[in-house]
Coordinates of C-alpha atoms and ligand atoms in Angstrom, one line a residue:
Chain B
X1 CA 28.0 4.3 18.8
X2 CA 31.0 2.1 17.9
X3 CA 30.3 -0.2 20.9
X4 CA 26.6 -0.5 19.9
X5 CA 27.6 -1.3 16.4
X6 CA 30.1 -3.9 17.6
X7 CA 27.4 -5.4 19.8
X8 CA 25.0 -5.7 17.0
X9 CA 27.5 -7.4 14.8
X10 CA 29.1 -9.4 17.6
X11 CA 27.8 -12.8 16.5
X12 CA 28.9 -12.7 12.8
X13 CA 32.2 -11.1 13.9
X14 CA 32.9 -14.0 16.3
X15 CA 32.3 -16.5 13.6
X16 CA 34.6 -14.6 11.3
X17 CA 37.4 -14.5 13.9
X18 CA 37.1 -18.3 14.4
X19 CA 37.1 -18.8 10.7
X20 CA 40.3 -16.8 10.2
X21 CA 42.0 -18.4 13.2
X22 CA 41.4 -21.8 11.7
X23 CA 42.5 -20.7 8.2
X24 CA 45.7 -19.0 9.2
X25 CA 47.1 -20.9 12.2
X26 CA 45.2 -24.0 13.2
X27 CA 48.0 -25.5 15.2
X28 CA 45.9 -25.4 18.3
X29 CA 43.7 -27.9 16.5
X30 CA 46.5 -30.4 16.1
X31 CA 45.8 -32.5 19.2
X32 CA 42.2 -32.9 18.1
X33 CA 43.2 -33.7 14.5
X34 CA 45.9 -36.1 15.7
X35 CA 43.3 -37.9 17.8
X36 CA 41.2 -38.4 14.6
X37 CA 44.1 -39.6 12.6
X38 CA 46.8 -41.0 14.9
X39 CA 48.7 -42.8 12.1
X40 CA 49.1 -40.1 9.5
X41 CA 52.4 -38.3 8.8
X42 CA 50.8 -34.9 8.7
X43 CA 47.4 -33.9 10.2
X44 CA 47.6 -30.2 9.5
X45 CA 46.8 -29.3 5.9
X46 CA 49.4 -26.9 4.6
X47 CA 48.2 -23.6 6.3
X48 CA 49.6 -21.2 3.7
X49 CA 47.2 -22.9 1.3
X50 CA 44.2 -22.8 3.5
X51 CA 43.8 -19.0 3.4
X52 CA 44.2 -19.0 -0.4
X53 CA 41.7 -21.7 -0.7
X54 CA 39.3 -19.9 1.5
X55 CA 39.6 -16.7 -0.7
X56 CA 39.2 -18.8 -3.9
X57 CA 36.1 -20.5 -2.4
X58 CA 34.6 -17.1 -1.5
X59 CA 35.5 -15.8 -4.9
X60 CA 33.7 -18.6 -6.7
X61 CA 30.6 -18.3 -4.5
X62 CA 30.6 -14.5 -4.9
X63 CA 30.8 -14.7 -8.7
X64 CA 28.1 -17.4 -9.0
X65 CA 25.8 -15.7 -6.4
X66 CA 26.2 -12.2 -8.0
X67 CA 25.3 -13.7 -11.4
X68 CA 22.4 -15.6 -9.8
X69 CA 21.1 -12.4 -8.1
X70 CA 21.3 -10.4 -11.3
X71 CA 19.7 -13.1 -13.4
X72 CA 17.2 -14.3 -10.8
X73 CA 16.0 -10.9 -9.5
X74 CA 16.0 -9.6 -13.1
X75 CA 13.9 -12.5 -14.4
X76 CA 11.5 -12.3 -11.6
X77 CA 11.0 -8.6 -12.2
X78 CA 10.5 -9.1 -15.9
X79 CA 7.8 -11.7 -15.5
X80 CA 5.9 -9.7 -13.0
X81 CA 5.6 -6.8 -15.4
X82 CA 2.5 -6.7 -17.6
X83 CA 4.5 -7.3 -20.7
X84 CA 6.3 -10.4 -19.3
X85 CA 3.5 -12.0 -17.4
X86 CA 3.1 -14.8 -20.0
X87 CA 6.5 -16.1 -19.1
X88 CA 5.8 -16.3 -15.3
X89 CA 5.0 -20.1 -15.3
X90 CA 8.0 -20.8 -17.5
X91 CA 10.5 -18.9 -15.4
X92 CA 9.1 -20.4 -12.2
X93 CA 9.5 -23.9 -13.7
X94 CA 13.0 -23.4 -15.1
X95 CA 14.1 -22.1 -11.7
X96 CA 12.8 -25.1 -9.9
X97 CA 14.3 -27.4 -12.4
X98 CA 17.7 -25.8 -11.7
X99 CA 17.4 -26.9 -8.2
X100 CA 16.3 -30.5 -8.9
X101 CA 19.2 -30.9 -11.3
X102 CA 22.0 -32.2 -9.1
X103 CA 25.1 -30.0 -9.1
X104 CA 27.3 -33.0 -9.7
X105 CA 25.5 -33.7 -13.0
X106 CA 25.9 -30.1 -14.0
X107 CA 29.6 -30.4 -13.3
X108 CA 29.9 -33.6 -15.3
X109 CA 28.1 -32.0 -18.2
X110 CA 29.9 -28.7 -18.0
X111 CA 33.5 -30.0 -17.9
X112 CA 33.6 -31.2 -21.6
X113 CA 32.3 -27.8 -22.6
X114 CA 34.2 -25.4 -20.3
X115 CA 37.2 -27.6 -19.4
X116 CA 38.6 -28.3 -16.0
X117 CA 39.0 -25.5 -13.5
X118 CA 36.7 -22.9 -11.9
X119 CA 34.1 -22.3 -14.6
X120 CA 32.1 -25.5 -14.4
X121 CA 31.5 -25.0 -10.7
X122 CA 30.5 -21.4 -11.2
X123 CA 27.9 -22.6 -13.7
X124 CA 26.7 -25.3 -11.4
X125 CA 26.4 -22.9 -8.5
X126 CA 24.6 -20.3 -10.6
X127 CA 22.0 -22.8 -11.7
X128 CA 21.6 -24.3 -8.3
X129 CA 21.3 -20.9 -6.6
X130 CA 18.7 -19.4 -8.9
X131 CA 15.6 -21.1 -7.5
X132 CA 15.6 -19.6 -4.0
X133 CA 16.3 -16.1 -5.5
X134 CA 13.7 -16.3 -8.2
X135 CA 11.1 -17.9 -5.9
X136 CA 11.5 -15.3 -3.2
X137 CA 11.6 -12.4 -5.6
X138 CA 8.4 -13.6 -7.2
X139 CA 6.8 -14.1 -3.7
X140 CA 8.0 -10.7 -2.6
X141 CA 6.7 -8.8 -5.6
X142 CA 3.4 -10.8 -5.9
X143 CA 2.7 -10.5 -2.2
X144 CA 2.6 -6.7 -2.1
X145 CA -0.5 -5.1 -0.5
X146 CA -2.9 -4.5 -3.4
X147 CA -4.0 -1.3 -1.7
X148 CA -0.4 0.0 -1.9
X149 CA -0.1 -0.9 -5.5
X150 CA -3.5 0.8 -6.3
X151 CA -2.4 3.9 -4.5
X152 CA 1.0 4.0 -6.2
X153 CA -0.7 3.9 -9.6
X154 CA -3.6 6.1 -8.5
X155 CA -1.2 8.9 -7.4
X156 CA 0.4 8.9 -10.9
X157 CA 3.6 7.0 -10.3
X158 CA 5.1 5.5 -13.4
X159 CA 6.1 1.9 -13.8
X160 CA 9.8 2.5 -13.0
X161 CA 9.0 4.8 -10.1
X162 CA 6.7 2.1 -8.6
X163 CA 9.4 -0.6 -9.1
X164 CA 12.3 1.3 -7.5
X165 CA 10.4 3.3 -4.9
X166 CA 7.7 1.0 -3.8
X167 CA 7.9 -2.6 -5.0
X168 CA 11.6 -3.4 -4.5
X169 CA 11.9 -1.7 -1.1
X170 CA 8.9 -3.5 0.2
X171 CA 9.9 -6.9 -1.3
X172 CA 13.5 -6.4 -0.2
X173 CA 13.3 -8.5 3.0
X174 CA 11.8 -11.5 1.2
X175 CA 14.3 -11.1 -1.7
X176 CA 17.2 -10.9 0.8
X177 CA 16.1 -14.0 2.6
X178 CA 16.2 -15.8 -0.8
X179 CA 19.7 -14.6 -1.5
X180 CA 20.7 -15.7 2.0
X181 CA 19.5 -19.2 1.4
X182 CA 21.1 -19.3 -2.1
X183 CA 24.5 -18.1 -0.9
X184 CA 24.6 -20.3 2.2
X185 CA 23.7 -23.4 0.2
X186 CA 26.2 -22.5 -2.5
X187 CA 29.1 -22.2 0.0
X188 CA 28.6 -25.8 0.9
X189 CA 28.0 -26.9 -2.7
X190 CA 31.1 -25.1 -4.0
X191 CA 33.3 -27.7 -2.4
X192 CA 32.3 -30.0 -5.3
X193 CA 34.3 -27.9 -7.6
X194 CA 37.5 -29.4 -6.2
X195 CA 36.5 -32.7 -8.0
X196 CA 36.9 -31.0 -11.4
X197 CA 40.1 -29.1 -10.5
X198 CA 38.8 -25.9 -9.0
X199 CA 41.0 -25.0 -6.0
X200 CA 38.9 -24.2 -3.1
X201 CA 38.0 -25.5 0.4
X202 CA 36.9 -28.7 -1.3
X203 CA 40.5 -29.5 -1.9
X204 CA 41.5 -30.6 1.6
X205 CA 38.4 -32.8 1.6
X206 CA 39.3 -34.4 -1.7
X207 CA 43.0 -34.7 -0.6
X208 CA 41.7 -36.4 2.6
X209 CA 39.6 -38.8 0.7
X210 CA 42.4 -39.7 -1.7
X211 CA 45.1 -40.1 1.0
X212 CA 42.7 -41.6 3.5
X213 CA 43.4 -38.7 5.9
X214 CA 40.4 -37.9 8.0
X215 CA 42.1 -34.9 9.5
X216 CA 42.2 -33.1 6.2
X217 CA 38.5 -33.9 5.6
X218 CA 37.8 -32.5 9.1
X219 CA 39.6 -29.3 8.4
X220 CA 38.0 -28.7 5.0
X221 CA 34.5 -29.4 6.5
X222 CA 35.1 -27.2 9.5
X223 CA 36.2 -24.3 7.4
X224 CA 33.3 -24.6 5.0
X225 CA 30.9 -24.9 7.9
X226 CA 32.4 -21.8 9.6
X227 CA 32.3 -19.8 6.4
X228 CA 28.7 -20.7 5.8
X229 CA 27.9 -19.8 9.4
X230 CA 29.7 -16.5 9.2
X231 CA 28.0 -15.4 6.0
X232 CA 24.7 -16.6 7.2
X233 CA 24.9 -14.7 10.4
X234 CA 25.9 -11.5 8.5
X235 CA 22.7 -11.9 6.5
X236 CA 20.7 -12.6 9.6
X237 CA 21.9 -9.3 11.1
X238 CA 21.3 -7.4 7.8
X239 CA 17.7 -8.8 7.7
X240 CA 16.8 -8.1 11.3
X241 CA 18.4 -4.6 11.1
X242 CA 15.9 -3.7 8.4
X243 CA 12.7 -4.5 10.3
Chain P
X1 CA -16.5 19.0 -14.7
X2 CA -16.7 15.3 -15.2
X3 CA -19.0 13.8 -17.8
X4 CA -19.7 10.1 -18.3
X5 CA -21.6 9.2 -21.4
X6 CA -23.1 5.7 -21.5
X7 CA -19.8 4.3 -20.0
X8 CA -19.5 0.6 -20.0
X9 CA -16.9 -1.7 -18.4
X10 CA -16.8 -5.5 -18.8
X11 CA -14.7 -8.0 -17.0
X12 CA -14.8 -11.1 -19.2
X13 CA -18.4 -11.9 -19.7
X14 CA -19.5 -9.9 -16.6
X15 CA -20.7 -6.3 -17.2
X16 CA -19.5 -4.4 -14.1
X17 CA -20.7 -1.0 -15.3
X18 CA -23.5 -0.9 -17.8
X19 CA -23.9 2.3 -19.9
X20 CA -24.0 4.8 -17.1
X21 CA -24.4 8.5 -17.9
X22 CA -23.5 11.1 -15.2
X23 CA -22.5 14.7 -15.1
X24 CA -20.7 16.1 -12.1
X25 CA -20.4 19.9 -12.3
X26 CA -17.5 21.9 -11.0
X27 CA -17.8 22.4 -7.3
X28 CA -20.3 19.6 -6.9
X29 CA -20.0 16.6 -4.7
X30 CA -21.5 13.5 -6.2
X31 CA -22.1 10.5 -3.9
X32 CA -22.3 7.0 -5.4
X33 CA -24.3 4.6 -3.3
X34 CA -25.5 1.1 -3.8
X35 CA -25.1 -2.5 -2.6
X36 CA -21.7 -4.2 -2.7
X37 CA -20.4 -5.1 -6.1
X38 CA -22.7 -2.7 -8.0
X39 CA -19.8 -1.0 -9.8
X40 CA -19.1 2.1 -7.7
X41 CA -15.3 1.5 -7.3
X42 CA -15.1 0.5 -11.0
X43 CA -16.8 3.8 -12.0
X44 CA -14.3 5.8 -9.9
X45 CA -11.3 3.9 -11.3
X46 CA -12.4 4.5 -14.8
X47 CA -12.4 8.3 -14.2
X48 CA -8.7 8.4 -13.4
X49 CA -7.9 5.6 -15.9
X50 CA -6.8 3.0 -13.3
X51 CA -9.2 1.0 -15.4
X52 CA -9.9 1.7 -19.1
X53 CA -13.5 2.0 -20.0
X54 CA -14.7 -0.4 -22.8
X55 CA -17.6 1.7 -24.2
X56 CA -18.9 5.3 -24.1
X57 CA -16.9 8.4 -23.3
X58 CA -15.5 10.1 -20.2
X59 CA -14.7 13.8 -20.4
X60 CA -12.9 16.0 -17.9
X61 CA -13.4 19.7 -18.5
X62 CA -14.7 18.9 -21.9
X63 CA -11.7 16.7 -23.0
X64 CA -11.9 13.0 -23.4
X65 CA -9.7 11.4 -20.8
X66 CA -8.1 9.2 -23.4
X67 CA -6.3 12.3 -24.7
X68 CA -4.4 12.6 -21.5
X69 CA -1.4 10.6 -20.5
X70 CA -2.6 8.3 -17.6
X71 CA 0.1 9.4 -15.2
X72 CA -0.4 13.1 -15.9
X73 CA -4.2 12.7 -15.5
X74 CA -3.8 10.8 -12.2
X75 CA -1.5 13.5 -10.7
X76 CA -4.2 16.0 -11.4
X77 CA -6.9 14.0 -9.7
X78 CA -6.8 13.3 -5.9
X79 CA -7.5 9.7 -5.0
X80 CA -8.3 8.3 -1.6
X81 CA -9.3 4.7 -0.8
X82 CA -10.6 2.9 2.2
X83 CA -7.5 0.7 2.6
X84 CA -5.5 4.0 2.4
X85 CA -2.7 2.3 0.4
X86 CA -0.1 4.3 2.4
X87 CA 3.4 3.2 1.7
X88 CA 4.5 1.3 4.8
X89 CA 8.2 2.1 4.3
X90 CA 7.6 5.9 4.1
X91 CA 7.0 8.3 7.0
X92 CA 3.6 10.1 7.2
X93 CA 5.2 13.3 5.9
X94 CA 6.8 11.6 2.9
X95 CA 3.6 9.8 2.1
X96 CA 1.6 13.0 2.1
X97 CA 4.2 14.8 -0.1
X98 CA 4.2 12.1 -2.8
X99 CA 2.2 13.8 -5.6
X100 CA 3.8 17.2 -5.2
X101 CA 7.2 15.5 -5.5
X102 CA 6.1 13.6 -8.6
X103 CA 5.1 17.0 -9.9
X104 CA 8.6 18.2 -9.1
X105 CA 7.6 21.0 -6.7
X106 CA 10.6 22.5 -4.9
X107 CA 11.4 20.7 -1.6
X108 CA 10.5 23.8 0.5
X109 CA 7.1 24.1 -1.1
X110 CA 6.4 20.4 -0.6
X111 CA 7.3 20.7 3.1
X112 CA 5.1 23.7 3.5
X113 CA 2.2 22.0 1.9
X114 CA 2.6 18.9 4.0
X115 CA 2.6 20.9 7.2
X116 CA -0.5 22.8 6.0
X117 CA -2.4 19.6 5.2
X118 CA -1.4 17.9 8.5
X119 CA -2.7 20.9 10.3
X120 CA -5.9 20.8 8.2
X121 CA -6.6 17.2 9.0
X122 CA -5.7 17.4 12.7
X123 CA -2.5 15.6 12.7
X124 CA 0.0 17.5 14.9
X125 CA 3.3 17.6 13.0
X126 CA 5.6 16.9 16.0
X127 CA 3.6 13.9 16.8
X128 CA 2.9 12.4 13.4
X129 CA 5.3 13.6 10.7
X130 CA 8.0 11.0 11.3
X131 CA 5.6 8.1 12.2
X132 CA 5.2 5.2 9.9
X133 CA 1.8 4.0 8.7
X134 CA 2.0 0.8 10.9
X135 CA 2.2 3.1 13.9
X136 CA -1.1 4.8 13.1
X137 CA -4.6 4.0 14.1
X138 CA -7.1 3.2 11.3
X139 CA -8.6 6.6 11.6
X140 CA -5.3 8.4 11.6
X141 CA -4.1 6.4 8.6
X142 CA -7.3 7.4 6.7
X143 CA -6.7 11.1 7.5
X144 CA -3.2 10.7 6.1
X145 CA -4.7 9.1 3.0
X146 CA -7.0 12.0 2.5
X147 CA -4.2 14.5 3.1
X148 CA -2.1 12.7 0.4
X149 CA -5.1 12.9 -2.0
X150 CA -5.4 16.7 -1.4
X151 CA -1.6 17.3 -1.5
X152 CA -1.2 18.7 -5.0
X153 CA -4.4 20.7 -4.6
X154 CA -6.3 18.8 -7.4
X155 CA -9.5 20.2 -8.9
X156 CA -11.0 16.8 -8.9
X157 CA -11.1 14.3 -6.0
X158 CA -12.2 10.7 -6.2
X159 CA -12.8 9.2 -2.8
X160 CA -13.7 5.5 -2.3
X161 CA -15.1 5.1 1.2
X162 CA -12.4 7.4 2.6
X163 CA -13.9 7.7 6.1
X164 CA -14.8 4.0 6.5
X165 CA -12.7 3.3 9.6
X166 CA -13.4 6.5 11.5
X167 CA -15.3 7.0 14.8
X168 CA -18.5 9.0 14.4
X169 CA -17.0 12.2 15.9
X170 CA -13.9 12.3 13.7
X171 CA -15.9 11.2 10.8
X172 CA -18.4 14.1 11.2
X173 CA -15.5 16.5 11.7
X174 CA -13.9 15.4 8.4
X175 CA -17.3 15.5 6.6
X176 CA -17.7 19.1 7.7
X177 CA -14.1 19.8 6.6
X178 CA -14.7 18.2 3.2
X179 CA -17.9 20.2 2.8
X180 CA -16.1 23.5 3.6
X181 CA -13.2 22.6 1.4
X182 CA -15.5 21.9 -1.5
X183 CA -17.6 25.0 -0.9
X184 CA -14.5 27.2 -0.5
X185 CA -12.3 25.8 -3.3
X186 CA -14.9 24.5 -5.7
X187 CA -13.5 21.0 -5.8
X188 CA -15.3 18.5 -8.0
X189 CA -15.7 15.4 -5.9
X190 CA -17.0 11.9 -6.6
X191 CA -17.5 10.1 -3.3
X192 CA -18.3 6.4 -2.7
X193 CA -19.8 5.5 0.6
X194 CA -21.9 2.8 2.3
X195 CA -23.0 5.2 5.0
X196 CA -26.3 6.7 3.8
X197 CA -26.2 9.5 6.4
X198 CA -22.8 10.5 5.1
X199 CA -24.0 10.5 1.6
X200 CA -27.1 12.5 2.4
X201 CA -25.2 15.0 4.4
X202 CA -22.5 15.6 1.9
X203 CA -23.9 15.1 -1.6
X204 CA -25.2 17.7 -3.9
X205 CA -26.0 14.9 -6.3
X206 CA -26.9 11.4 -5.0
X207 CA -26.5 8.5 -7.4
X208 CA -28.0 5.2 -6.6
X209 CA -26.5 2.2 -8.5
X210 CA -27.6 -1.3 -8.8
X211 CA -25.9 -4.1 -10.8
X212 CA -23.8 -1.7 -12.8
X213 CA -26.6 0.7 -13.7
X214 CA -27.8 4.0 -12.3
X215 CA -31.3 3.5 -10.8
X216 CA -31.9 7.1 -9.8
X217 CA -29.9 10.3 -9.4
X218 CA -30.8 13.7 -8.0
X219 CA -30.5 15.9 -5.0
X220 CA -30.7 14.0 -1.6
X221 CA -34.1 15.7 -0.9
X222 CA -35.5 14.7 -4.3
X223 CA -34.5 11.1 -3.8
X224 CA -35.8 11.0 -0.2
X225 CA -39.2 12.5 -1.2
X226 CA -39.7 10.5 -4.4
X227 CA -37.6 7.4 -4.5
X228 CA -37.9 5.7 -8.0
X229 CA -38.6 2.2 -6.6
X230 CA -38.6 0.0 -3.6
X231 CA -34.9 -0.6 -3.9
X232 CA -34.0 3.1 -3.7
X233 CA -36.5 3.6 -0.9
X234 CA -35.1 0.8 1.2
X235 CA -31.5 1.8 0.5
X236 CA -32.3 5.3 1.7
X237 CA -33.6 3.9 4.9
X238 CA -37.1 2.6 4.4
X239 CA -39.4 4.2 7.0
X240 CA -36.4 6.1 8.4
X241 CA -36.5 8.2 5.3
X242 CA -38.5 10.9 7.1
X243 CA -36.0 11.2 9.8
X244 CA -33.2 11.3 7.3
X245 CA -35.0 14.2 5.5
X246 CA -35.2 15.9 8.9
X247 CA -31.5 15.3 9.3
X248 CA -30.6 17.3 6.2
X249 CA -33.0 20.1 6.7
X250 CA -31.7 23.0 8.8
X251 CA -33.7 24.4 11.7
X252 CA -33.7 27.9 10.2
X253 CA -36.0 26.6 7.4
X254 CA -38.8 25.9 9.9
X255 CA -38.1 28.5 12.5
X256 CA -40.7 31.2 13.3
X257 CA -40.1 34.6 14.8
X258 CA -40.2 34.8 18.6
X259 CA -43.8 34.8 19.8
X260 CA -45.1 36.9 22.7
X261 CA -45.6 33.6 24.6
X262 CA -43.2 32.5 27.3
X263 CA -39.9 31.5 25.8
X264 CA -39.3 27.8 26.2
X265 CA -36.4 26.7 28.4
X266 CA -35.2 24.0 26.0
X267 CA -33.1 25.3 23.1
X268 CA -31.5 24.3 19.9
X269 CA -28.7 25.9 17.8
X270 CA -29.6 27.8 14.7
X271 CA -27.2 25.6 12.7
X272 CA -28.8 22.4 13.9
X273 CA -31.0 20.1 11.8
X274 CA -34.7 19.3 12.3
X275 CA -33.5 15.9 13.3
X276 CA -31.6 17.4 16.2
X277 CA -34.5 19.6 17.1
X278 CA -36.8 16.6 17.3
X279 CA -34.2 14.8 19.4
X280 CA -34.1 17.7 21.9
X281 CA -37.9 17.8 22.1
X282 CA -38.0 14.0 22.7
X283 CA -35.4 14.2 25.4
X284 CA -36.8 17.3 27.1
X285 CA -40.5 16.1 26.7
X286 CA -41.5 19.5 25.2
X287 CA -43.1 20.6 21.9
X288 CA -41.5 24.0 21.6
X289 CA -37.9 25.0 21.4
X290 CA -36.0 28.3 21.5
X291 CA -33.7 28.6 18.5
X292 CA -30.4 30.3 19.6
X293 CA -27.5 31.8 17.8
X294 CA -23.8 31.3 18.6
X295 CA -24.0 33.6 21.6
X296 CA -26.9 31.6 23.0
X297 CA -29.2 34.5 22.2
X298 CA -32.8 33.5 21.2
X299 CA -33.5 34.3 17.6
X300 CA -36.7 32.4 17.0
X301 CA -38.7 29.4 18.0
X302 CA -39.7 26.1 16.5
X303 CA -42.6 23.8 17.4
X304 CA -43.3 20.1 16.8
X305 CA -46.4 21.0 14.8
X306 CA -44.3 23.5 12.9
X307 CA -41.7 20.8 12.0
X308 CA -44.2 18.2 11.0
X309 CA -47.0 20.3 9.5
X310 CA -44.9 22.9 7.7
X311 CA -42.5 20.3 6.5
X312 CA -45.3 18.4 4.8
X313 CA -46.8 21.5 3.2
X314 CA -43.5 22.9 2.0
X315 CA -42.4 19.4 0.8
X316 CA -45.4 19.4 -1.6
X317 CA -44.7 22.9 -2.8
X318 CA -41.2 22.2 -4.0
Ligands
LIG1 N1 -10.3 -6.2 -11.7 C1 -11.4 -6.9 -11.8 N2 -11.5 -8.1 -12.5 C2 -12.7 -8.7 -12.6 N3 -13.8 -8.3 -12.0 C3 -13.8 -7.2 -11.3 C4 -12.6 -6.4 -11.2 N4 -12.9 -5.3 -10.4 C5 -14.3 -5.4 -10.2 N5 -14.8 -6.5 -10.7 C6 -16.2 -6.9 -10.6 O1 -17.0 -5.8 -11.0 C7 -18.1 -5.7 -10.1 C8 -18.1 -4.3 -9.5 O2 -17.1 -4.2 -8.6 P1 -16.8 -2.9 -7.8 O3 -15.5 -3.0 -7.1 O4 -16.9 -1.7 -8.7 O5 -18.0 -2.9 -6.8 P2 -18.3 -1.8 -5.7 O6 -19.6 -1.2 -6.0 O7 -17.2 -0.9 -5.4 O8 -18.5 -2.8 -4.4 P3 -18.1 -2.5 -2.9 O9 -19.2 -1.7 -2.3 O10 -18.1 -3.9 -2.3 O11 -16.8 -1.8 -2.8 C9 -18.0 -6.8 -9.1 O12 -18.9 -7.8 -9.5 C10 -16.6 -7.3 -9.2 O13 -16.5 -8.7 -9.0
LIG2 MG1 -15.8 -0.6 -3.9

């Protein structure tokens, strides 16, 4: 049982181990990094910081994505109810605008209001991550078999019973796929937060750019990439496990 | 008892159902037939308020259906549709138990009922209870759909082409089952079908619809013998109408006592229809058949002249 479970989750776990190895003791990377930056005084970003930065990065993405899920799924549910149907085009439009609006611009606009730090990037990620969630939730709820909906109503299920027992469970794979896209993209985008003072995995990259140290940039980029891969493969397992 | 009094339904500018009046008494099976798009499903859905009617009145057991809460009404009325609408993420057993659970039956009673219905519809429990709808054949899924409609033992059943995807043998088996059920339990059933033989075999009252209106209603024999117009006549089978009449007339109605003549070798069961008797005559190249009971004992005889001649004479008398 345990071994089967381990086997199922082997790929995401492998990525996780690699990620933690890099974040906690990347000395083994030093030759590679040294090769990319032979002149620099240091090529290893202070390791103690990396783990903290990784956790902060995750935290920001988790907060932004949780908000995006609650708002996005909630909005999509509301506009697919008879009472909210009039707002369906509006919500679909706002969500797609959220994605066309560049996160950098959101950051620039948010800083004067929210100040430097973590909040501007959370707002930017929230807006940026809404579209895939709203779009997929709408697609999932609208794409249900009309026969199933007719039967659910015809058997005398109420609106809430239909939503929780039929519509959401059946739309779940599509909704989860949207959340997966949103989270993965946001892990990469969150690095931008470092430009407005949020401390996360964008920090080594910014430090690398400022000091002209390619090795720092590489470490930041590698960690972000690995984090995205780890989370994405967890989602992949979750989704395929449901089928 | 279901009463429709000049019930109308419009979708935008189109009138889907146009002032139809219809009474289905308790214990009666009413079959709605007609070409595609004539408003059969719409009529059915208005009865359980999946669609609200725009004009006229619908009464169930003397009370206007608008007085009921929609959900309460629908839990009281069994509903089976051609596409089955089974929930793909629920097992067969859970699907069947849906309405009893909505009615808050105790779990043990729900399980008992589910097992009873699976047995009734020929779905062995060990084999099917834990299967998911995607693992069923079309016919099995339809049987599960019918079982779900029957689950809470409703007085009224609405069935929209419920046997559409079944092979003729299973279909006939289910038709017999439905007929018995209705005779035994006095269910009131409104049944939509495109299969005229099914409609003729099952219906107490046959309702022919065309473009949202009722063209003719009555017993199958009445309609077969006196179709109101060419549309009804052709819908009922055109020249085949005679054979269809034979198909719903039992052999016993034309049977004569055993004569002193030599008993014919070819035989037909007492429960058979005239249509089946004719088929045996045609196949065996004979004009007389022995009518036998369940134990294969002759109880009478039937002749080709008897079938044709007597059928005519009696048809006029009625
Ligand atoms: N929800 C709806 N919105 C608009 N028009 C509808 C709707 N439901 C049915 N109609 C129209 O009402 C008419 C009757 O439809 P209905 O489904 O009752 O036909 P039917 O007799 O059941 O046909 P079939 O034998 O093909 O099932 C059709 O012209 C159809 O286009
Ligand atoms: Mg129909």
